[in-house]
């Protein structure tokens, strides 16, 4: 087990919360979380990154439709 950051502090967003990890069938790890200005703001989105061969991908926005409720990833 290791403890590490997926990206540098304040590189993409002001706040992140409600993260989760999932081990994929291929052995890679997928991390997902809410991020944006602050909880409750309209710019909060679900983001994810994949750890493959010990390196995290750049975060990717999973959903951009603000009219839909976004539950914890």
C-alpha atoms as an extended CHARMM CRD file, in Angstrom:
* protein
*
        73  EXT
         1         1  UNK       CA              0.0000000000        0.0000000000        0.0000000000  PROA      1               0.0000000000
         2         2  UNK       CA              1.2730000000        3.4830000000       -0.8170000000  PROA      2               0.0000000000
         3         3  UNK       CA              0.1500000000        7.0140000000       -0.0870000000  PROA      3               0.0000000000
         4         4  UNK       CA              0.6000000000        9.5750000000       -2.8580000000  PROA      4               0.0000000000
         5         5  UNK       CA             -0.9600000000       12.5710000000       -4.5520000000  PROA      5               0.0000000000
         6         6  UNK       CA             -2.6490000000       12.2220000000       -7.9370000000  PROA      6               0.0000000000
         7         7  UNK       CA             -1.8270000000       15.8280000000       -8.9190000000  PROA      7               0.0000000000
         8         8  UNK       CA             -0.1580000000       18.9010000000       -7.4500000000  PROA      8               0.0000000000
         9         9  UNK       CA             -2.1050000000       20.9700000000       -4.8990000000  PROA      9               0.0000000000
        10        10  UNK       CA             -4.1240000000       23.8180000000       -6.4990000000  PROA      10              0.0000000000
        11        11  UNK       CA             -3.0830000000       22.7720000000      -10.0280000000  PROA      11              0.0000000000
        12        12  UNK       CA             -6.6280000000       22.1420000000      -11.2800000000  PROA      12              0.0000000000
        13        13  UNK       CA             -9.1990000000       23.2050000000       -8.6880000000  PROA      13              0.0000000000
        14        14  UNK       CA             -9.6160000000       24.9540000000       -5.3500000000  PROA      14              0.0000000000
        15        15  UNK       CA            -11.4120000000       22.0720000000       -3.6180000000  PROA      15              0.0000000000
        16        16  UNK       CA            -11.7160000000       18.2940000000       -3.9610000000  PROA      16              0.0000000000
        17        17  UNK       CA            -13.8250000000       15.9150000000       -1.8730000000  PROA      17              0.0000000000
        18        18  UNK       CA            -15.6840000000       12.5660000000       -1.7830000000  PROA      18              0.0000000000
        19        19  UNK       CA            -12.9510000000       10.5670000000       -3.4890000000  PROA      19              0.0000000000
        20        20  UNK       CA            -13.0630000000        6.8650000000       -4.2220000000  PROA      20              0.0000000000
        21        21  UNK       CA            -10.6950000000        4.2180000000       -5.6370000000  PROA      21              0.0000000000
        22        22  UNK       CA            -11.5130000000        1.2530000000       -7.8450000000  PROA      22              0.0000000000
        23        23  UNK       CA             -9.1750000000       -1.5370000000       -8.9270000000  PROA      23              0.0000000000
        24        24  UNK       CA             -9.9070000000       -2.1970000000      -12.5970000000  PROA      24              0.0000000000
        25        25  UNK       CA             -9.9390000000       -5.7080000000      -14.1560000000  PROA      25              0.0000000000
        26        26  UNK       CA             -6.6120000000       -4.9280000000      -15.8740000000  PROA      26              0.0000000000
        27        27  UNK       CA             -5.0050000000       -4.1290000000      -12.4780000000  PROA      27              0.0000000000
        28        28  UNK       CA             -4.9250000000       -0.3520000000      -12.9710000000  PROA      28              0.0000000000
        29        29  UNK       CA             -6.4460000000        1.9370000000      -10.3290000000  PROA      29              0.0000000000
        30        30  UNK       CA             -9.1590000000        4.4630000000      -11.1010000000  PROA      30              0.0000000000
        31        31  UNK       CA             -9.6980000000        7.3910000000       -8.7270000000  PROA      31              0.0000000000
        32        32  UNK       CA            -12.7920000000        9.6150000000       -8.8960000000  PROA      32              0.0000000000
        33        33  UNK       CA            -13.7380000000       12.7320000000       -6.9020000000  PROA      33              0.0000000000
        34        34  UNK       CA            -15.7650000000       15.9470000000       -6.8700000000  PROA      34              0.0000000000
        35        35  UNK       CA            -13.8000000000       19.1030000000       -7.6340000000  PROA      35              0.0000000000
        36        36  UNK       CA            -14.3530000000       22.7810000000       -8.3670000000  PROA      36              0.0000000000
        37        37  UNK       CA            -14.3250000000       26.1280000000       -6.6080000000  PROA      37              0.0000000000
        38        38  UNK       CA            -16.0420000000       24.8550000000       -3.4420000000  PROA      38              0.0000000000
        39        39  UNK       CA            -18.7670000000       22.3930000000       -2.4970000000  PROA      39              0.0000000000
        40        40  UNK       CA            -22.1760000000       23.6140000000       -3.6520000000  PROA      40              0.0000000000
        41        41  UNK       CA            -20.8670000000       25.8360000000       -6.4640000000  PROA      41              0.0000000000
        42        42  UNK       CA            -22.1270000000       25.3420000000      -10.0220000000  PROA      42              0.0000000000
        43        43  UNK       CA            -18.6660000000       24.3930000000      -11.2840000000  PROA      43              0.0000000000
        44        44  UNK       CA            -18.3950000000       21.2360000000       -9.1350000000  PROA      44              0.0000000000
        45        45  UNK       CA            -17.9050000000       18.2100000000      -11.4050000000  PROA      45              0.0000000000
        46        46  UNK       CA            -16.9070000000       14.5670000000      -11.0750000000  PROA      46              0.0000000000
        47        47  UNK       CA            -13.3380000000       14.0120000000      -12.2260000000  PROA      47              0.0000000000
        48        48  UNK       CA            -11.2430000000       10.8730000000      -12.5680000000  PROA      48              0.0000000000
        49        49  UNK       CA             -7.6820000000        9.7330000000      -13.2130000000  PROA      49              0.0000000000
        50        50  UNK       CA             -6.1660000000        6.3110000000      -13.8880000000  PROA      50              0.0000000000
        51        51  UNK       CA             -2.9470000000        4.9270000000      -12.4270000000  PROA      51              0.0000000000
        52        52  UNK       CA             -1.2130000000        2.7450000000      -15.0070000000  PROA      52              0.0000000000
        53        53  UNK       CA              2.3240000000        1.4290000000      -14.5440000000  PROA      53              0.0000000000
        54        54  UNK       CA              2.6970000000        3.4930000000      -11.3650000000  PROA      54              0.0000000000
        55        55  UNK       CA              1.8480000000        6.8470000000      -12.9910000000  PROA      55              0.0000000000
        56        56  UNK       CA             -1.3970000000        8.8320000000      -12.6960000000  PROA      56              0.0000000000
        57        57  UNK       CA             -3.0430000000       10.2280000000      -15.8270000000  PROA      57              0.0000000000
        58        58  UNK       CA             -4.1250000000       13.8440000000      -16.0390000000  PROA      58              0.0000000000
        59        59  UNK       CA             -7.5830000000       14.3440000000      -14.4610000000  PROA      59              0.0000000000
        60        60  UNK       CA            -10.5430000000       14.0500000000      -16.8450000000  PROA      60              0.0000000000
        61        61  UNK       CA            -13.9890000000       15.5890000000      -16.3090000000  PROA      61              0.0000000000
        62        62  UNK       CA            -16.5880000000       12.8240000000      -16.3020000000  PROA      62              0.0000000000
        63        63  UNK       CA            -19.7710000000       14.9130000000      -16.5230000000  PROA      63              0.0000000000
        64        64  UNK       CA            -20.4700000000       18.5200000000      -17.5710000000  PROA      64              0.0000000000
        65        65  UNK       CA            -24.2830000000       18.6400000000      -17.4840000000  PROA      65              0.0000000000
        66        66  UNK       CA            -25.1870000000       20.9370000000      -14.5710000000  PROA      66              0.0000000000
        67        67  UNK       CA            -28.8940000000       20.1030000000      -14.8710000000  PROA      67              0.0000000000
        68        68  UNK       CA            -28.2920000000       16.5540000000      -13.5630000000  PROA      68              0.0000000000
        69        69  UNK       CA            -27.6790000000       15.7100000000       -9.9000000000  PROA      69              0.0000000000
        70        70  UNK       CA            -24.1440000000       14.4850000000       -9.2790000000  PROA      70              0.0000000000
        71        71  UNK       CA            -23.9770000000       11.9780000000       -6.4480000000  PROA      71              0.0000000000
        72        72  UNK       CA            -20.7800000000       10.8800000000       -4.7450000000  PROA      72              0.0000000000
        73        73  UNK       CA            -18.5460000000        9.1420000000       -7.2910000000  PROA      73              0.0000000000
